[in-house]
Short mmCIF file of C-alpha atoms in Angstrom, two decimals:
data_model
loop_
_atom_site.label_atom_id
_atom_site.label_comp_id
_atom_site.label_asym_id
_atom_site.label_seq_id
_atom_site.Cartn_x
_atom_site.Cartn_y
_atom_site.Cartn_z
CA MET A 1 0.00 0.00 0.00
CA ASP A 2 1.40 3.38 -1.02
CA VAL A 3 0.95 5.59 2.03
CA THR A 4 2.50 8.99 2.78
CA LEU A 5 2.61 9.99 6.43
CA HIS A 6 3.63 13.16 8.24
CA LEU A 7 3.48 12.01 11.86
CA ALA A 8 7.16 12.43 12.71
CA GLN A 9 7.59 15.49 10.48
CA ASP A 10 10.77 13.77 9.26
CA PRO A 11 10.84 12.18 5.77
CA ASP A 12 12.90 9.10 6.68
CA ALA A 13 11.06 8.44 9.92
CA ASP A 14 7.69 8.89 8.25
CA ALA A 15 8.70 6.58 5.40
CA LEU A 16 9.46 3.83 7.92
CA LEU A 17 6.10 4.36 9.63
CA ALA A 18 4.34 4.10 6.28
CA ARG A 19 5.93 0.82 5.23
CA SER A 20 6.28 -0.90 8.61
CA PRO A 21 3.18 -1.78 10.66
CA LEU A 22 5.44 -2.57 13.62
CA ALA A 23 7.04 0.88 13.44
CA ALA A 24 3.58 2.47 13.43
CA LEU A 25 2.52 0.42 16.47
CA ILE A 26 5.70 1.30 18.35
CA GLY A 27 5.28 4.97 17.50
CA MET A 28 1.75 4.82 18.89
CA LEU A 29 3.05 3.10 22.03
CA LEU A 30 5.67 5.82 22.52
CA ASP A 31 3.10 8.59 22.08
CA GLN A 32 2.63 9.58 25.70
CA GLN A 33 4.22 12.30 27.83
CA ILE A 34 6.35 13.55 24.92
CA PRO A 35 5.61 15.56 21.76
CA MET A 36 3.86 13.53 19.05
CA GLU A 37 6.57 13.98 16.43
CA TRP A 38 9.24 12.88 18.92
CA ALA A 39 7.27 9.72 19.64
CA PHE A 40 6.80 8.81 15.99
CA LYS A 41 10.44 9.48 15.16
CA GLY A 42 11.35 6.91 17.79
CA PRO A 43 10.94 3.78 15.60
CA ALA A 44 13.40 5.15 13.01
CA THR A 45 15.90 5.95 15.76
CA ILE A 46 15.55 2.43 17.15
CA ALA A 47 15.99 0.88 13.70
CA HIS A 48 19.09 3.00 13.04
CA ARG A 49 20.67 1.97 16.34
CA MET A 50 19.85 -1.66 15.60
CA GLY A 51 21.67 -1.27 12.28
CA THR A 52 18.63 -2.08 10.15
CA ASP A 53 16.27 -0.33 7.75
CA ASP A 54 13.19 -1.96 9.27
CA LEU A 55 11.93 -3.35 12.55
CA ASP A 56 11.23 -6.99 13.32
CA ALA A 57 9.40 -8.21 16.42
CA HIS A 58 11.52 -11.36 16.69
CA GLU A 59 14.75 -9.35 16.63
CA ILE A 60 13.53 -6.94 19.30
CA VAL A 61 12.42 -9.78 21.57
CA ALA A 62 15.86 -11.40 21.17
CA PHE A 63 17.61 -8.42 22.78
CA GLU A 64 18.69 -8.66 26.40
CA PRO A 65 16.42 -6.22 28.26
CA GLU A 66 19.37 -4.20 29.58
CA THR A 67 20.91 -3.95 26.13
CA PHE A 68 17.66 -2.83 24.53
CA ALA A 69 17.11 -0.29 27.30
CA ARG A 70 20.57 1.18 26.66
CA LEU A 71 19.75 1.37 22.97
CA LEU A 72 16.79 3.61 23.76
CA SER A 73 18.66 5.57 26.42
CA ASP A 74 21.59 6.68 24.25
CA LYS A 75 21.56 10.40 23.54
CA PRO A 76 19.28 11.66 22.23
CA ALA A 77 16.98 9.35 24.17
CA VAL A 78 14.06 7.84 22.29
CA HIS A 79 11.66 8.81 25.09
CA ARG A 80 11.56 10.76 28.33
CA TYR A 81 11.43 7.38 30.11
CA PRO A 82 13.57 5.17 27.85
CA GLY A 83 13.99 2.29 30.29
CA SER A 84 10.27 1.93 30.92
CA MET A 85 9.42 2.27 27.23
CA ALA A 86 12.08 -0.26 26.22
CA LYS A 87 10.35 -2.79 28.49
CA ARG A 88 6.94 -1.95 27.01
CA ILE A 89 8.19 -2.26 23.44
CA GLN A 90 9.64 -5.70 24.15
CA GLN A 91 6.38 -6.74 25.82
CA LEU A 92 4.46 -5.60 22.75
CA CYS A 93 6.79 -7.46 20.41
CA ARG A 94 6.66 -10.61 22.54
CA TYR A 95 2.87 -10.52 22.36
CA LEU A 96 3.01 -10.12 18.57
CA VAL A 97 5.38 -13.09 18.28
CA GLU A 98 3.21 -15.28 20.50
CA HIS A 99 -0.16 -14.35 18.97
CA TYR A 100 0.57 -13.23 15.41
CA ASP A 101 3.89 -14.93 14.59
CA GLY A 102 5.54 -11.52 14.74
CA ASP A 103 3.37 -10.11 11.94
CA PRO A 104 1.54 -7.02 13.29
CA GLU A 105 -0.40 -6.56 10.06
CA ALA A 106 -2.20 -9.80 10.86
CA ILE A 107 -4.05 -7.85 13.56
CA TRP A 108 -6.15 -6.14 10.90
CA ARG A 109 -5.47 -7.97 7.63
CA ASP A 110 -8.58 -10.19 7.73
CA VAL A 111 -10.64 -8.49 10.41
CA ASP A 112 -14.32 -8.18 9.47
CA SER A 113 -15.53 -5.41 11.79
CA GLY A 114 -14.34 -2.30 13.53
CA HIS A 115 -15.49 -3.74 16.85
CA GLU A 116 -13.28 -6.81 16.40
CA LEU A 117 -10.30 -4.69 15.36
CA LEU A 118 -10.72 -2.49 18.42
CA ARG A 119 -10.84 -5.59 20.63
CA ARG A 120 -7.61 -6.90 19.14
CA LEU A 121 -5.87 -3.55 19.56
CA GLU A 122 -7.01 -3.24 23.17
CA GLU A 123 -5.42 -6.61 23.88
CA LEU A 124 -1.97 -5.31 22.90
CA PRO A 125 0.34 -4.57 25.85
CA GLY A 126 0.45 -0.85 26.48
CA PHE A 127 -2.73 -0.13 24.52
CA GLY A 128 -5.66 1.05 26.58
CA ARG A 129 -9.00 1.90 25.00
CA GLN A 130 -8.10 5.46 24.04
CA LYS A 131 -4.79 4.49 22.42
CA ALA A 132 -6.50 1.60 20.63
CA GLN A 133 -9.21 3.91 19.29
CA ILE A 134 -6.68 6.47 18.09
CA PHE A 135 -4.65 3.80 16.30
CA LEU A 136 -7.81 2.36 14.77
CA ALA A 137 -8.67 5.86 13.50
CA LEU A 138 -5.14 6.19 12.10
CA LEU A 139 -5.53 2.88 10.25
CA GLY A 140 -8.86 3.96 8.81
CA LYS A 141 -8.01 7.53 7.91
CA GLN A 142 -4.48 7.13 6.58
CA PHE A 143 -3.79 3.43 5.91
CA GLY A 144 -7.10 2.58 4.26
CA VAL A 145 -7.90 -0.16 6.79
CA ARG A 146 -11.67 0.27 7.00
CA PRO A 147 -13.64 -2.74 8.20
CA GLU A 148 -17.35 -2.24 8.67
CA GLY A 149 -18.09 0.08 11.58
CA TRP A 150 -14.51 1.31 11.98
CA ARG A 151 -15.50 4.94 12.55
CA GLU A 152 -17.99 4.00 15.23
CA ALA A 153 -15.45 1.74 16.94
CA ALA A 154 -12.88 4.56 16.89
CA GLY A 155 -15.33 6.84 18.67
CA GLU A 156 -14.71 10.57 18.42
CA TYR A 157 -11.29 9.91 16.88
CA GLY A 158 -12.96 8.40 13.83
CA GLU A 159 -14.99 11.51 13.07
CA PRO A 160 -14.18 12.98 9.63
CA GLY A 161 -12.77 16.49 9.54
CA SER A 162 -11.69 16.44 13.18
CA TYR A 163 -8.30 17.35 14.63
CA ARG A 164 -8.23 15.27 17.79
CA SER A 165 -5.23 12.96 17.43
CA VAL A 166 -2.32 11.72 15.34
CA ALA A 167 -4.90 10.08 13.07
CA ASP A 168 -5.66 13.57 11.74
CA ILE A 169 -2.09 14.76 11.14
CA THR A 170 -1.30 15.15 7.45
CA GLY A 171 1.20 18.00 7.64
CA PRO A 172 2.43 20.95 9.77
CA ASP A 173 -0.92 22.76 9.69
CA SER A 174 -2.95 19.81 10.93
CA LEU A 175 -0.24 19.03 13.50
CA ALA A 176 -0.69 22.54 14.90
CA LYS A 177 -4.48 22.08 15.00
CA VAL A 178 -4.18 18.74 16.80
CA ARG A 179 -1.73 20.24 19.30
CA THR A 180 -4.10 23.15 19.91
CA HIS A 181 -6.96 20.72 20.52
CA LYS A 182 -4.86 18.76 23.02
CA GLN A 183 -3.90 21.96 24.85
CA GLU A 184 -7.55 23.01 25.03
CA MET A 185 -8.52 19.59 26.42
CA LYS A 186 -5.78 19.78 29.06
CA ALA A 187 -6.85 23.29 30.04
CA ALA A 188 -10.48 22.19 30.33
CA ALA A 189 -9.50 19.18 32.45
CA LYS A 190 -7.35 21.38 34.69
CA ALA A 191 -10.20 23.89 35.11
CA ALA A 192 -12.64 21.10 35.95
CA LYS A 193 -10.22 19.68 38.51
CA SER A 194 -9.74 23.11 40.10
CA ALA A 195 -13.51 23.66 40.24
CA LYS A 196 -13.99 20.26 41.87
CA SER A 197 -11.27 21.00 44.43
CA ALA A 198 -12.80 24.40 45.19
CA LYS A 199 -16.22 22.82 45.62
CA SER A 200 -14.81 20.14 47.93
CA ALA A 201 -13.02 22.79 49.97
CA GLY A 202 -16.25 24.81 50.21
CA VAL A 203 -18.22 21.78 51.38
CA ALA A 204 -15.56 20.95 53.95
CA LYS A 205 -15.51 24.55 55.21
CA ALA A 206 -19.30 24.60 55.48
CA SER A 207 -19.23 21.30 57.34
CA GLU A 208 -16.66 22.61 59.82
CA ALA A 209 -18.71 25.77 60.32
CA SER A 210 -21.83 23.69 60.96
CA LYS A 211 -20.00 21.54 63.48
CA ALA A 212 -18.66 24.62 65.25
CA ALA A 213 -22.13 26.15 65.38
CA GLY A 214 -23.53 22.93 66.76
CA ALA A 215 -20.86 22.73 69.42
CA GLY A 216 -21.53 26.33 70.45
CA SER A 217 -25.25 25.68 70.71
CA SER A 218 -24.84 22.60 72.87
CA GLY A 219 -22.55 24.50 75.20
CA ARG A 220 -25.19 27.12 76.08
#
């Protein structure tokens, strides 16, 4: 499949993501607590340090954990938490070897529904529901993997014309829009948390005042 991606905003890294399902999965796994383009450049960095042009689940599993962790930790580090992510990547690859003979494309190659594809993605180590839905949306929007009901299974991330996740990044402009959306969501979550804390504090203060009033009344 001829796919052009702009997730890493780096031609070589994006080319690897486009031709390697494993690289795309690893990029998605890395996409937490660091900028999106940093996460999706990670697979190309790992491949380069392994001395290969592609990534293979069997080869990654064969690494000693300490050796693979050092490979991700070398400067510049692949992730803010390279040791933890090295462990997660090897867990993901081990699962792929055990369940799909190391062929990640088998996850969606013959799947007949979006619901089933989402279930399979959620079973991957390191993939919760949100990450699974975002990757499902990425498969549908940019890789042409569109089993029946894929948009519904992807939830809000499957909506056409949205800028919610990496599934919607097709260049610098859309990257900026997705980043703006994420910042707005974080700000809204922070505001909601502050409001909840203020409300809890108000309730606690009122409760203390009521107790004090009650104590004063009983003392008369």
